[in-house]
mmCIF file of C-alpha atoms in Angstrom:
data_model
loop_
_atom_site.group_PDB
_atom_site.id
_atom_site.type_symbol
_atom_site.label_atom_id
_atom_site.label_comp_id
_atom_site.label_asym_id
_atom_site.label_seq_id
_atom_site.Cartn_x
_atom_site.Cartn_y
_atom_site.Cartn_z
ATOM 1 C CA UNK A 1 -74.039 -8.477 24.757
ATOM 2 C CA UNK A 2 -74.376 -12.084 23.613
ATOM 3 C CA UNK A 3 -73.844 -14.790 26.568
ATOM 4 C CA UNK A 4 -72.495 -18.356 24.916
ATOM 5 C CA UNK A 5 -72.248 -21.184 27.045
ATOM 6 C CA UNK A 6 -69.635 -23.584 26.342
ATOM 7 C CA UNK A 7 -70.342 -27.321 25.737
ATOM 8 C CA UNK A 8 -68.727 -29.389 28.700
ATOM 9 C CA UNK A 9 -65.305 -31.078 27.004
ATOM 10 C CA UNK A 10 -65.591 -34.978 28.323
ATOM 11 C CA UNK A 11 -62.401 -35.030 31.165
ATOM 12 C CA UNK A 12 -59.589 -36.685 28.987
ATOM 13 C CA UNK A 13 -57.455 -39.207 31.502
ATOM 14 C CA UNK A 14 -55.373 -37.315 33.891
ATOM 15 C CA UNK A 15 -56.638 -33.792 32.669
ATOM 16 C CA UNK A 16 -58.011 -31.348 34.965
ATOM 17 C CA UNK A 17 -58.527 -33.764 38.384
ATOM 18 C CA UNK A 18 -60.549 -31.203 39.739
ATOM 19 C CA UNK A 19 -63.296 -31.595 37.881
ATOM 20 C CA UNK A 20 -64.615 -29.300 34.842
ATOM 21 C CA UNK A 21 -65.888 -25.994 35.479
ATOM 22 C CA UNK A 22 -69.008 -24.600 33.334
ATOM 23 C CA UNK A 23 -67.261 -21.177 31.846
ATOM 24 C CA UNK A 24 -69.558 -18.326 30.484
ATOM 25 C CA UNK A 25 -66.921 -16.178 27.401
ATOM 26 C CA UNK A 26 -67.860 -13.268 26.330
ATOM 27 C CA UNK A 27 -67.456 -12.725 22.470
ATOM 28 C CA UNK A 28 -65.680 -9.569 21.699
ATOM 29 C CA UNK A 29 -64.562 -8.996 18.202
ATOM 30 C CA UNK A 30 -61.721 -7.396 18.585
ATOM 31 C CA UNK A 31 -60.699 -4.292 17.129
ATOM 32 C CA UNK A 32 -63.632 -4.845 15.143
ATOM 33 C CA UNK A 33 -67.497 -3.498 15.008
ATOM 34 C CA UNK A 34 -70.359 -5.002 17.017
ATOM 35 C CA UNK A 35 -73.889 -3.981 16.332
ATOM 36 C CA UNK A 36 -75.973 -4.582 19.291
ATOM 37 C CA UNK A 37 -80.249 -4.980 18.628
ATOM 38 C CA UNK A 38 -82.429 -5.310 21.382
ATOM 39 C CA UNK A 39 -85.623 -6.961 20.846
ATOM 40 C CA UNK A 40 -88.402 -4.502 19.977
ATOM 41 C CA UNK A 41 -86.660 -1.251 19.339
ATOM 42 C CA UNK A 42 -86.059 -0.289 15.759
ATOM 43 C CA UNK A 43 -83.104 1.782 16.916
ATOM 44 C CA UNK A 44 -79.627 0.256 16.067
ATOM 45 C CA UNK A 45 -76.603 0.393 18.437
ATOM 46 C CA UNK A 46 -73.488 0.411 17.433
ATOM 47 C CA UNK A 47 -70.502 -0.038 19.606
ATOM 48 C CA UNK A 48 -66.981 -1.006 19.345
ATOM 49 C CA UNK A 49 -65.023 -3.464 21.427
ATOM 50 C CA UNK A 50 -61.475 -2.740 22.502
ATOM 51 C CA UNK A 51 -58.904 -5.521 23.582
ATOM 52 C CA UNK A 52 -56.394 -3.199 25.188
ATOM 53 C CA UNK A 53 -56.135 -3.876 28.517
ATOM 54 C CA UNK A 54 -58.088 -7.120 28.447
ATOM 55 C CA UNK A 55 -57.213 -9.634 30.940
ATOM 56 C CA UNK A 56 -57.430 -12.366 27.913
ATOM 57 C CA UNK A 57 -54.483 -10.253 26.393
ATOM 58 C CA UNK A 58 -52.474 -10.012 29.809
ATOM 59 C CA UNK A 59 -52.816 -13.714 30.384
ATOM 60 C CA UNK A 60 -51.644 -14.952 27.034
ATOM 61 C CA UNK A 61 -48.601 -12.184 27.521
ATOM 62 C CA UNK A 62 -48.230 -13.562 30.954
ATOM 63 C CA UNK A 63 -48.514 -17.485 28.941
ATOM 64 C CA UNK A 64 -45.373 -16.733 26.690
ATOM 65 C CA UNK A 65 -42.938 -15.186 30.158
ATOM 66 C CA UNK A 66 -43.915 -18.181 31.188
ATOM 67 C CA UNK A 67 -43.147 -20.230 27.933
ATOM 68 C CA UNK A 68 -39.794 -18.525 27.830
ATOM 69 C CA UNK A 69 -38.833 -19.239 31.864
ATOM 70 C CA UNK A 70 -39.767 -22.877 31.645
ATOM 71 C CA UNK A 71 -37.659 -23.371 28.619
ATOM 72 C CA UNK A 72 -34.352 -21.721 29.731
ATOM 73 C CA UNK A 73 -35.487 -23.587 32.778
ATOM 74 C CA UNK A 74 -35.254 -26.618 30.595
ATOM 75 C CA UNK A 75 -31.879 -26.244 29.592
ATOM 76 C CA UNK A 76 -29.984 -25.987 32.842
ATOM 77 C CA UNK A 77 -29.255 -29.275 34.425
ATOM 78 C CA UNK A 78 -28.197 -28.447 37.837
ATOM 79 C CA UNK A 79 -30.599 -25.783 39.069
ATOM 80 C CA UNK A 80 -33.541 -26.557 37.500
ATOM 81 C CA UNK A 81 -35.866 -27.519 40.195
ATOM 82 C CA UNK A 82 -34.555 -24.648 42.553
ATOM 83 C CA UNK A 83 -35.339 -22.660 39.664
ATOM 84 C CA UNK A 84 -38.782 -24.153 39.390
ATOM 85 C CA UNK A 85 -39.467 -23.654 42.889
ATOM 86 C CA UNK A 86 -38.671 -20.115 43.529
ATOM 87 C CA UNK A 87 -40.701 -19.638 39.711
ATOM 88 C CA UNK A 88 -43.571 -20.989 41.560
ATOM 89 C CA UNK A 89 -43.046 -19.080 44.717
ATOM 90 C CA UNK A 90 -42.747 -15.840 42.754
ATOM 91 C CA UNK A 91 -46.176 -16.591 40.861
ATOM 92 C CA UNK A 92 -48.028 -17.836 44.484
ATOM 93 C CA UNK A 93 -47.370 -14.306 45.550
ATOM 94 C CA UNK A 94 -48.420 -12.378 42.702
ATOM 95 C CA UNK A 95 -51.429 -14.286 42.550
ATOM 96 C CA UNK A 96 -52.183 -13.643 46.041
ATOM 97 C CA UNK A 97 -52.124 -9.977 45.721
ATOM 98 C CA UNK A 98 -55.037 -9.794 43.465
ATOM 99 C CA UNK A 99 -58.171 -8.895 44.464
ATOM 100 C CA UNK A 100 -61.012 -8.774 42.364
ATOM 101 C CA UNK A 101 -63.643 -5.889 42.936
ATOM 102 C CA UNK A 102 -67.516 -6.887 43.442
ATOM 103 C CA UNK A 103 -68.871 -5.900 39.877
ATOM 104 C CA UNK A 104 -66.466 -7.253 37.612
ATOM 105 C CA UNK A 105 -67.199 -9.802 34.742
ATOM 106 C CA UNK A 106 -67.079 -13.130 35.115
ATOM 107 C CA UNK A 107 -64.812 -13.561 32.076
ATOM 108 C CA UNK A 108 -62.064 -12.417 34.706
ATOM 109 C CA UNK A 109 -62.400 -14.772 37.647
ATOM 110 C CA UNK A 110 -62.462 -17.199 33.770
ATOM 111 C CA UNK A 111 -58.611 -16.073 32.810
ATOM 112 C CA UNK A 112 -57.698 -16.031 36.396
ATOM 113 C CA UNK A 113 -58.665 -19.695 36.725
ATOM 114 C CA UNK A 114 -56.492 -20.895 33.616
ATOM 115 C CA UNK A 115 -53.773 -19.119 35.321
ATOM 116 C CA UNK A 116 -54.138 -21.989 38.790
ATOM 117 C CA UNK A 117 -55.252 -24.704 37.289
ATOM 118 C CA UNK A 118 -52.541 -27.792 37.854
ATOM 119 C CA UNK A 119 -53.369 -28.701 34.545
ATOM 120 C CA UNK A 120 -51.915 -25.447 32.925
ATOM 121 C CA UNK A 121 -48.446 -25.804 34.454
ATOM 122 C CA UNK A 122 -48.547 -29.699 33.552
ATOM 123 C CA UNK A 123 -48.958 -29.058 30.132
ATOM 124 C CA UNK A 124 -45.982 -26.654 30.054
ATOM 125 C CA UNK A 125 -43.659 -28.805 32.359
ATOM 126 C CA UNK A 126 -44.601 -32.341 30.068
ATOM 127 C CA UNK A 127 -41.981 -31.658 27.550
ATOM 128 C CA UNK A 128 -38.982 -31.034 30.100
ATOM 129 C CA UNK A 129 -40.313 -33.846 32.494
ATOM 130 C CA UNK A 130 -40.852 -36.462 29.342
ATOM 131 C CA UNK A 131 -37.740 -35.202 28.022
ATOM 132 C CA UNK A 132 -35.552 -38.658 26.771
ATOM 133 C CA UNK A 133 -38.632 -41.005 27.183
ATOM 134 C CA UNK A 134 -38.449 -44.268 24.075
ATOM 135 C CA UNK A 135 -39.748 -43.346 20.950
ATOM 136 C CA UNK A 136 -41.178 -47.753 21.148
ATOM 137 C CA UNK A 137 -44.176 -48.765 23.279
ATOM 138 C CA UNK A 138 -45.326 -51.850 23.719
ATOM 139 C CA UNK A 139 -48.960 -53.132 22.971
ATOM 140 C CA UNK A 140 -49.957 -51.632 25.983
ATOM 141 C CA UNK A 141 -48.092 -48.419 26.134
ATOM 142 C CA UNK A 142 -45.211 -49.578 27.823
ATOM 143 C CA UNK A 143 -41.808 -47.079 27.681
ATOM 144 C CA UNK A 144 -38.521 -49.695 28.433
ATOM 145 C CA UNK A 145 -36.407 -46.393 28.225
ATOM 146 C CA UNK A 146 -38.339 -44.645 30.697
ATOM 147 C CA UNK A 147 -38.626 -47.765 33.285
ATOM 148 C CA UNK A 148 -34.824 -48.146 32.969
ATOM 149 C CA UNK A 149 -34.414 -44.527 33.870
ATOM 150 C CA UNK A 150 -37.082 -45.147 37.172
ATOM 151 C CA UNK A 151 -35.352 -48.480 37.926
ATOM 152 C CA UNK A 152 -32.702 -47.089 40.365
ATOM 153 C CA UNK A 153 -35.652 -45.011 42.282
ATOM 154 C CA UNK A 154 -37.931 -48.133 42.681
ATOM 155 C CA UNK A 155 -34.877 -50.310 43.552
ATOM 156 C CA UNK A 156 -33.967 -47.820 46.423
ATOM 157 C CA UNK A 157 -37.614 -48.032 47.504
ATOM 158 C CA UNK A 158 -37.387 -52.094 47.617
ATOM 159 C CA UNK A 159 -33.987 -52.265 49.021
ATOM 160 C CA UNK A 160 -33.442 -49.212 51.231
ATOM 161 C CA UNK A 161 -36.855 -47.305 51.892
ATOM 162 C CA UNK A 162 -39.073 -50.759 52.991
ATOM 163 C CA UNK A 163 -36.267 -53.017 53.087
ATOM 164 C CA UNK A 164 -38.296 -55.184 51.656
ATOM 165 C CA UNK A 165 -37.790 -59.414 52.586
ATOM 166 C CA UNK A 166 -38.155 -61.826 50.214
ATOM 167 C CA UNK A 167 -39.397 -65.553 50.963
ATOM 168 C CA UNK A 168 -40.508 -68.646 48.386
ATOM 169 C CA UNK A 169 -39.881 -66.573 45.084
ATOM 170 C CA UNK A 170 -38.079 -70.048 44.160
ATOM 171 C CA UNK A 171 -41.805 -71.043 43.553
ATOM 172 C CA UNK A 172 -42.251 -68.206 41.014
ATOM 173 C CA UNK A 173 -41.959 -70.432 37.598
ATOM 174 C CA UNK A 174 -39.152 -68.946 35.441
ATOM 175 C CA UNK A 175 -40.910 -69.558 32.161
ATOM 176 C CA UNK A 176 -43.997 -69.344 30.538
ATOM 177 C CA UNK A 177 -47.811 -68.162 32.010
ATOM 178 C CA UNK A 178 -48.985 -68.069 35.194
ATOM 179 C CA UNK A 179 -51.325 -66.185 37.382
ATOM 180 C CA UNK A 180 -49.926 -64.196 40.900
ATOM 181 C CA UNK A 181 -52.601 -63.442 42.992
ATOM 182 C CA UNK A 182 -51.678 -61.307 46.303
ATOM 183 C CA UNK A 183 -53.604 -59.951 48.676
ATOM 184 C CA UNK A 184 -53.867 -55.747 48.148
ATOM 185 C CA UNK A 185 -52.991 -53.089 50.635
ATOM 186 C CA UNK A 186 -53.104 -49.021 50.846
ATOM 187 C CA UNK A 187 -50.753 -48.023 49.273
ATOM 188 C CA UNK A 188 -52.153 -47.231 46.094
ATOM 189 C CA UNK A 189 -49.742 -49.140 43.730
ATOM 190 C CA UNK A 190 -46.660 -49.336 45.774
ATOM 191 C CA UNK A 191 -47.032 -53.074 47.008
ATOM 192 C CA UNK A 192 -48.137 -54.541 43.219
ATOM 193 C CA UNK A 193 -44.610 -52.494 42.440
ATOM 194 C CA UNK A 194 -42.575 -54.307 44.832
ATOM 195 C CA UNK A 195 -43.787 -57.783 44.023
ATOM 196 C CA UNK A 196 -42.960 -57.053 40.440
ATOM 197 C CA UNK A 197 -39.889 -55.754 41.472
ATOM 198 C CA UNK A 198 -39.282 -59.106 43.623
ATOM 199 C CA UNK A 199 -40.118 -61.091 40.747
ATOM 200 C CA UNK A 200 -38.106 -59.284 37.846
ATOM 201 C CA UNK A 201 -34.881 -58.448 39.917
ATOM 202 C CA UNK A 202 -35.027 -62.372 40.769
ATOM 203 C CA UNK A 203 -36.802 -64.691 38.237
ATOM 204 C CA UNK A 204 -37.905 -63.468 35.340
ATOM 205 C CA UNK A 205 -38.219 -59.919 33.697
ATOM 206 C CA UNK A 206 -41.819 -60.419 31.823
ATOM 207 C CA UNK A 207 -44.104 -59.942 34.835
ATOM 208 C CA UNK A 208 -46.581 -57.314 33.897
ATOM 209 C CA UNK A 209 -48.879 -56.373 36.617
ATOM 210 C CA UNK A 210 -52.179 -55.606 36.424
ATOM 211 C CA UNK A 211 -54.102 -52.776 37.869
ATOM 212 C CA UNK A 212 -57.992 -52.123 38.651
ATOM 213 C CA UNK A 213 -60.354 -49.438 36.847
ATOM 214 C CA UNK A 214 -60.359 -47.234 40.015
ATOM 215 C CA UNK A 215 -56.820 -47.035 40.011
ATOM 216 C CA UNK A 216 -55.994 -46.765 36.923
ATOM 217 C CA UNK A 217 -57.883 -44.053 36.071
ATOM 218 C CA UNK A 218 -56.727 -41.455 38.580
ATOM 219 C CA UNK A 219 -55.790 -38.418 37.495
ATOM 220 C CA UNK A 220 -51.779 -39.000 36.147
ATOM 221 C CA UNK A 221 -51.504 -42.445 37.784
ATOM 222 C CA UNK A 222 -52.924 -44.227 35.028
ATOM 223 C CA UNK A 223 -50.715 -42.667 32.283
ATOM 224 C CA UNK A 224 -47.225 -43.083 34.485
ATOM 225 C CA UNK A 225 -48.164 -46.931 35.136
ATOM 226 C CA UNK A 226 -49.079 -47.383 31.620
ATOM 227 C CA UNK A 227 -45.509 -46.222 30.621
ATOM 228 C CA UNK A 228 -43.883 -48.545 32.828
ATOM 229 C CA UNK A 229 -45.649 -51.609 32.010
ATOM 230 C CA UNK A 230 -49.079 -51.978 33.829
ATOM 231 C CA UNK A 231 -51.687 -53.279 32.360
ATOM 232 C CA UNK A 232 -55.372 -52.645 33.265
ATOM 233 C CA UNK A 233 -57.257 -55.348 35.042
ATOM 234 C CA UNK A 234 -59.527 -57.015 32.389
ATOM 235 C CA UNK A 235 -59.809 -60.771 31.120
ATOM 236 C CA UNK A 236 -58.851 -59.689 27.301
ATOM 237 C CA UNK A 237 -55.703 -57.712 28.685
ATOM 238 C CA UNK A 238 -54.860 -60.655 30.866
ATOM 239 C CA UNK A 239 -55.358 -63.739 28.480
ATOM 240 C CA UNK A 240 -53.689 -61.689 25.949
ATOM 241 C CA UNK A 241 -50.637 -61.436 28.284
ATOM 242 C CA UNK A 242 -50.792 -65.224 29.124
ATOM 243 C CA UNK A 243 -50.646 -66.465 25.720
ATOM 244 C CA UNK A 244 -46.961 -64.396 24.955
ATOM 245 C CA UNK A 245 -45.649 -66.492 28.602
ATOM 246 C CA UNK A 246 -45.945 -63.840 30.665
ATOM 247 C CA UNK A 247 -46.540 -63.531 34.420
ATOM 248 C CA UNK A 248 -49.203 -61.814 35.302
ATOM 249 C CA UNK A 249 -49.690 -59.977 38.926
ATOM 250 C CA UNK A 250 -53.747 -59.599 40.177
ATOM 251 C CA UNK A 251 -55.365 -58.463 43.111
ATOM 252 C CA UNK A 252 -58.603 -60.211 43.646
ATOM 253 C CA UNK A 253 -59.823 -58.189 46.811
ATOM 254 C CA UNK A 254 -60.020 -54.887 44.500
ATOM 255 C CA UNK A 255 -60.860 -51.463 45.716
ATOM 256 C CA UNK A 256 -61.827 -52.963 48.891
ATOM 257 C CA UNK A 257 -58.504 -53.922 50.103
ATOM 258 C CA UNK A 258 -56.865 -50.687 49.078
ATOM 259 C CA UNK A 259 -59.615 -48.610 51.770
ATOM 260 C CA UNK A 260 -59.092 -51.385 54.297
ATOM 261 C CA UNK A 261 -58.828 -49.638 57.714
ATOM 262 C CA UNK A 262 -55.813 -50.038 60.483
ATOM 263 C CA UNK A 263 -58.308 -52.108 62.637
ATOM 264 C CA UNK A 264 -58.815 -54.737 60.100
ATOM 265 C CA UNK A 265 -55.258 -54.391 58.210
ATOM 266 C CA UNK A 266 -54.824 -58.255 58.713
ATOM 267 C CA UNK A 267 -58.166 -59.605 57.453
ATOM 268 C CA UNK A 268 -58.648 -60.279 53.519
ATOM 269 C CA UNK A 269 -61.716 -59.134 51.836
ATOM 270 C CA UNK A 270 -64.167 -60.556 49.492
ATOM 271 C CA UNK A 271 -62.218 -62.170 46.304
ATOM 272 C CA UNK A 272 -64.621 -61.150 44.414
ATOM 273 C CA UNK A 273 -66.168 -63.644 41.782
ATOM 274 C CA UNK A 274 -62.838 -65.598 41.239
ATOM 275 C CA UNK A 275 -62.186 -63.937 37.806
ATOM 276 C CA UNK A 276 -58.330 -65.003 37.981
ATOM 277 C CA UNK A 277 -59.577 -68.975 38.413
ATOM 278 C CA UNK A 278 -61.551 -68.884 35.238
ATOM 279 C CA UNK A 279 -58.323 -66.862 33.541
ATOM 280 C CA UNK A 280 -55.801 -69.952 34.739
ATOM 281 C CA UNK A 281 -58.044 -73.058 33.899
ATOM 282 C CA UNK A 282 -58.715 -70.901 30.404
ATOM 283 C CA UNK A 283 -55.119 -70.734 29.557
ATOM 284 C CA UNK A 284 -53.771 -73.789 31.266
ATOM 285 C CA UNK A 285 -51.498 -71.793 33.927
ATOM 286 C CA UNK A 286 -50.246 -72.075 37.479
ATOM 287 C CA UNK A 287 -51.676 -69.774 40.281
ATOM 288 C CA UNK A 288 -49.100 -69.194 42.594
ATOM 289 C CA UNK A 289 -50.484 -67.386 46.003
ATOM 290 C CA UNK A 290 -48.568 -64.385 47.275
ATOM 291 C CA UNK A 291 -48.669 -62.366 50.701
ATOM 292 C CA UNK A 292 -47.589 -59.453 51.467
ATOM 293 C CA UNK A 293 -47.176 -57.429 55.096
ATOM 294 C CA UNK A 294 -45.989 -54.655 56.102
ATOM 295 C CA UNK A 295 -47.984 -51.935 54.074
ATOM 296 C CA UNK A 296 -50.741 -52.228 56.386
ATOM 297 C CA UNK A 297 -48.529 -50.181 58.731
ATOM 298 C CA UNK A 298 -47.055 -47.869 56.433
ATOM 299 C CA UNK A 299 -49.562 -46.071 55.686
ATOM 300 C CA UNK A 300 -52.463 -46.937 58.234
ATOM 301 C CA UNK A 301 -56.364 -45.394 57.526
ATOM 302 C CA UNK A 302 -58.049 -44.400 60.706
ATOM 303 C CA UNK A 303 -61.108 -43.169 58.528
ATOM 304 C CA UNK A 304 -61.981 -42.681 55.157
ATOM 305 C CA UNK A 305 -64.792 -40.507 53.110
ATOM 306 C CA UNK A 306 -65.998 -40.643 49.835
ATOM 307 C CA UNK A 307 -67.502 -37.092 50.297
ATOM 308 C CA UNK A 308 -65.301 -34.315 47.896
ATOM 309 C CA UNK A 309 -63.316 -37.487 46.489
ATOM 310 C CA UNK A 310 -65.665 -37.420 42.755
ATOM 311 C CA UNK A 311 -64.421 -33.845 42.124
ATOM 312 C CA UNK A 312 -60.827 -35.029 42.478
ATOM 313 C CA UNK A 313 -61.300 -38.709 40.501
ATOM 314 C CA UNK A 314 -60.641 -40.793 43.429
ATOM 315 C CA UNK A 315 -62.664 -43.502 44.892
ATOM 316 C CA UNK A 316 -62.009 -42.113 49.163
ATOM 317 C CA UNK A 317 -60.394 -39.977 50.588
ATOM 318 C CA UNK A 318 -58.505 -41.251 53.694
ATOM 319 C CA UNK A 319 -57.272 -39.797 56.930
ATOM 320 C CA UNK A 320 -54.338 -41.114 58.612
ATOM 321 C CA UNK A 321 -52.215 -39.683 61.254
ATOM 322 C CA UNK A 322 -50.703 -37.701 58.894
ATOM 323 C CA UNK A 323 -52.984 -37.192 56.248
ATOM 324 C CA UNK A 324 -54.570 -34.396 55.695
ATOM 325 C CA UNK A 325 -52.968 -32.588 58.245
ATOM 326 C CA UNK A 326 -49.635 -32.408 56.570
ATOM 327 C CA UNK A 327 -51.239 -32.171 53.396
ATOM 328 C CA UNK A 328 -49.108 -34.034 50.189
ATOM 329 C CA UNK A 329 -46.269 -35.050 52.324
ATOM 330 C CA UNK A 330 -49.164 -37.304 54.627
ATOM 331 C CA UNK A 331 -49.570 -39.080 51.390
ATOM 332 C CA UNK A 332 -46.067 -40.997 51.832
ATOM 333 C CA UNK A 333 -45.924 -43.999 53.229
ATOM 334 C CA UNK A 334 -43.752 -44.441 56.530
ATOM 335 C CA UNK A 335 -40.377 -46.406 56.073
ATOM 336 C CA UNK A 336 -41.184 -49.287 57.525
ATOM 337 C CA UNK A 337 -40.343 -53.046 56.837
ATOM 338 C CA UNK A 338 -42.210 -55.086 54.235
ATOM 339 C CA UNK A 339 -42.473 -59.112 53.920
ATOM 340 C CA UNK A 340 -43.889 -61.123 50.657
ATOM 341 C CA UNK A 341 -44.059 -64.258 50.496
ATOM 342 C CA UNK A 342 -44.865 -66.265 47.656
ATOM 343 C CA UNK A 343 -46.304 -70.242 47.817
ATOM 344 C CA UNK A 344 -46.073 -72.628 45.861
ATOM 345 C CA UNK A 345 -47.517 -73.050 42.368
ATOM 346 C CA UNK A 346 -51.501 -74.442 42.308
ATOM 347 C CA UNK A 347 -52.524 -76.282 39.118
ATOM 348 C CA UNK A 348 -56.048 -76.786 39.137
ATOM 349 C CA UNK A 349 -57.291 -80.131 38.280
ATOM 350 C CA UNK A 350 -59.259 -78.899 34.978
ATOM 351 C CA UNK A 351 -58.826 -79.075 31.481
ATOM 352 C CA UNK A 352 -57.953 -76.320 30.039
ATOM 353 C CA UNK A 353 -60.136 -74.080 28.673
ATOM 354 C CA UNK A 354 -63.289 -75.740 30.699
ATOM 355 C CA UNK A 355 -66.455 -73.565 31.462
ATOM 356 C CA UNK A 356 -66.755 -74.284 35.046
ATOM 357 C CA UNK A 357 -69.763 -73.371 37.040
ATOM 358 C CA UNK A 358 -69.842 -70.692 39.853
ATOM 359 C CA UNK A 359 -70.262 -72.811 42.507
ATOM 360 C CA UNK A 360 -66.636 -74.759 41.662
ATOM 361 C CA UNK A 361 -64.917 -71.239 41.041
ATOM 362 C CA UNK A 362 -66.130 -70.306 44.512
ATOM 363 C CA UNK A 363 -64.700 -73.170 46.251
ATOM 364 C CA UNK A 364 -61.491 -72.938 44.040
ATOM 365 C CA UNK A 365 -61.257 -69.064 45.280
ATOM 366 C CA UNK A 366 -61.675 -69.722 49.124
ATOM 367 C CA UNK A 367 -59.132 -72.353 49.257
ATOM 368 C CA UNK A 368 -56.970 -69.830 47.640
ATOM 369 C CA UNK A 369 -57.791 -67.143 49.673
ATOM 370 C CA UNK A 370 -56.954 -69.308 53.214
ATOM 371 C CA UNK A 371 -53.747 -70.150 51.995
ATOM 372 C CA UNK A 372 -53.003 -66.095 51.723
ATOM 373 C CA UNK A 373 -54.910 -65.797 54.557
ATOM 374 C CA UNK A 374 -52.708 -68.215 56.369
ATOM 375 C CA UNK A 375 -49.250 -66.875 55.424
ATOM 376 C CA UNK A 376 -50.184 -63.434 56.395
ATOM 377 C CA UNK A 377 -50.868 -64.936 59.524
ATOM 378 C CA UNK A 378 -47.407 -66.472 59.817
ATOM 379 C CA UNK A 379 -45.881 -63.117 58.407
ATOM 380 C CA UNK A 380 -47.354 -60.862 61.414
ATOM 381 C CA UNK A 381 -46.060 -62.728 63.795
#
């Protein structure tokens, strides 16, 4: 019997969060004859492989009941997700009443595996979740049909959920580039939402918002926020943006302010090397300073680990007072009242365009980072 080891597949965004796992197949010709040598015998064995019975064969059988549930599934409107649920429910029980003996081959614990994997049911469930997305993205992958259909969720989340305040989004220019720069908070990319959201529902409807590497690479995060217009974080992506008279939306502080604990909720972070000042003196745009509070509260992190978090594509993993302990459902943030406040527009005294030097980035950063600093201030109390 021949062992063949698979080559590791490169993890594709958003497929299989839980990291890939080395699988060891068996090669069976089926229905067909195998001769088996052994080294150092002159005898010949022959042998013949039977696939009746296989647990390949009753997985792919068990693939297609699936196939056909999911799509009659598909076509009710009404009692689909009960459907789905007690589907689920049904399969969580059968699965728990297997037992596999000591002895077996490996190849079974192998089919059992494609049977749980998340990424198995995703691929059957894309077509009736995607199911009357826009056949027309934009350069960067953006689906208008599918952000009109999640419009009335996020503007129940804005006006309802966080009851969110607006102050100063007069200052937001209604026209051509500029640069928002806000301080981050964790709530993965809830709060960049809602400023868009206060921006488009107000002022203008071209604010794309842009979103860093560690976010947007999480496993299904990156692809939904793609489809509803954000961008990655990146000069290119951004300048690109500018030149079309777009707003763009940034978070300077990064990673850092997204695992910013409870006990220092208030306090900004490092802005990092002042990318976004080099971006507006480039293209000749406003920077117009934004706060936001009330996040910081919604979903507070007592602690956070980055042990287990690389085998689920994450940079932490956090602990609140509900998460983990009531497992997904921790992982919503509580309903409580946000505040953003945007300032007024900065126009740096450069021409544009102009290589400046680190040292007058740094100072153009700080001053930009106490005036957030100082309306968050004001906003807390």
């Amino acid at each position: 019997m021949k062992e063949v080891k698979k080559k590791k597949r490169k993890m594709l965004l958003g497929d299989n969060p839980f990291g890939e796992i080395e699988s060891i197949d068996f090669e069976y010709p089926k229905n067909k004859t195998r001769i088996n040598v052994k080294k150092g015998y002159k005898k010949v064995e022959k042998k013949t492989a039977i696939s009746t019975g296989s647990p390949e064969v009753a997985i792919d059988e068990a693939e297609k009941k699936i196939d056909e549930v999911l799509e009659s599934v598909a076509t009710q409107k009404t009692q689909s997700r009960d459907s789905l649920v007690e589907f689920a429910e049904r399969i969580q029980s059968k699965m728990a009443a297997i037992q596999l003996e000591a002895g077996e081959e490996k190849r079974i614990f192998q089919a059992l595996l494609k049977a749980v994997r998340p990424s198995f049911y995703l691929r059957k469930l894309a077509p009736f979740f995607l199911t009357g997305r826009g056949v027309e993205v934009d350069e960067f992958g953006r689906d208008e049909k599918l952000e009109r259909n999640l419009l009335p969720v996020l503007k129940w989340l804005f006006d309802h959920y966080f009851r969110v305040e607006v102050q100063g989004v007069e200052n937001i220019p209604p026209s051509g580039g500029c640069v928002v720069v806000a301080n981050h908070a964790p709530v993965l990319a809830l709060d960049g939402l809602m400023i868009r959201h206060a921006i488009v529902s107000r002022v203008r409807s071209d604010a794309r918002l842009l979103l860093e590497n560690e976010l947007y690479f999480m496993p299904y995060v990156g692809i939904l926020a793609q489809r509803i217009g954000v961008v990655r974080a990146s000069q290119e992506n951004a300048s690109w943006l500018l030149s079309k008279g777009c707003a763009v939306i940034t978070f300077p502080e990064g990673i850092l302010g997204i695992s910013r604990t409870f006990k220092e909720r208030y306090g900004l972070k490092r802005f990092g090397r002042g990318g976004y000042v080099r971006l507006a003196i480039k293209n000749g745009v406003p920077v117009i300073p934004a706060a936001l509070v009330g996040p910081q509260n919604s979903f507070p992190i007592i602690w956070k680990t980055s042990i287990g978090a690389k085998y689920f594509s994450i940079p932490f993993i956090p602990v609140t007072p509900t998460f983990p302990f009531l497992g997904p459902l921790g992982l919503i943030p509580l309903p409580l009242k946000w505040k953003i406040r945007f300032s007024e527009p900065l126009k740096f005294d450069y021409p544009a365009g102009e290589n400046l030097d680190q040292a007058t980035v740094n100072k153009l950063n700080n001053q930009v980072r106490e005036i957030i600093q100082k309306m968050i201030d004001d906003l807390r109390n």
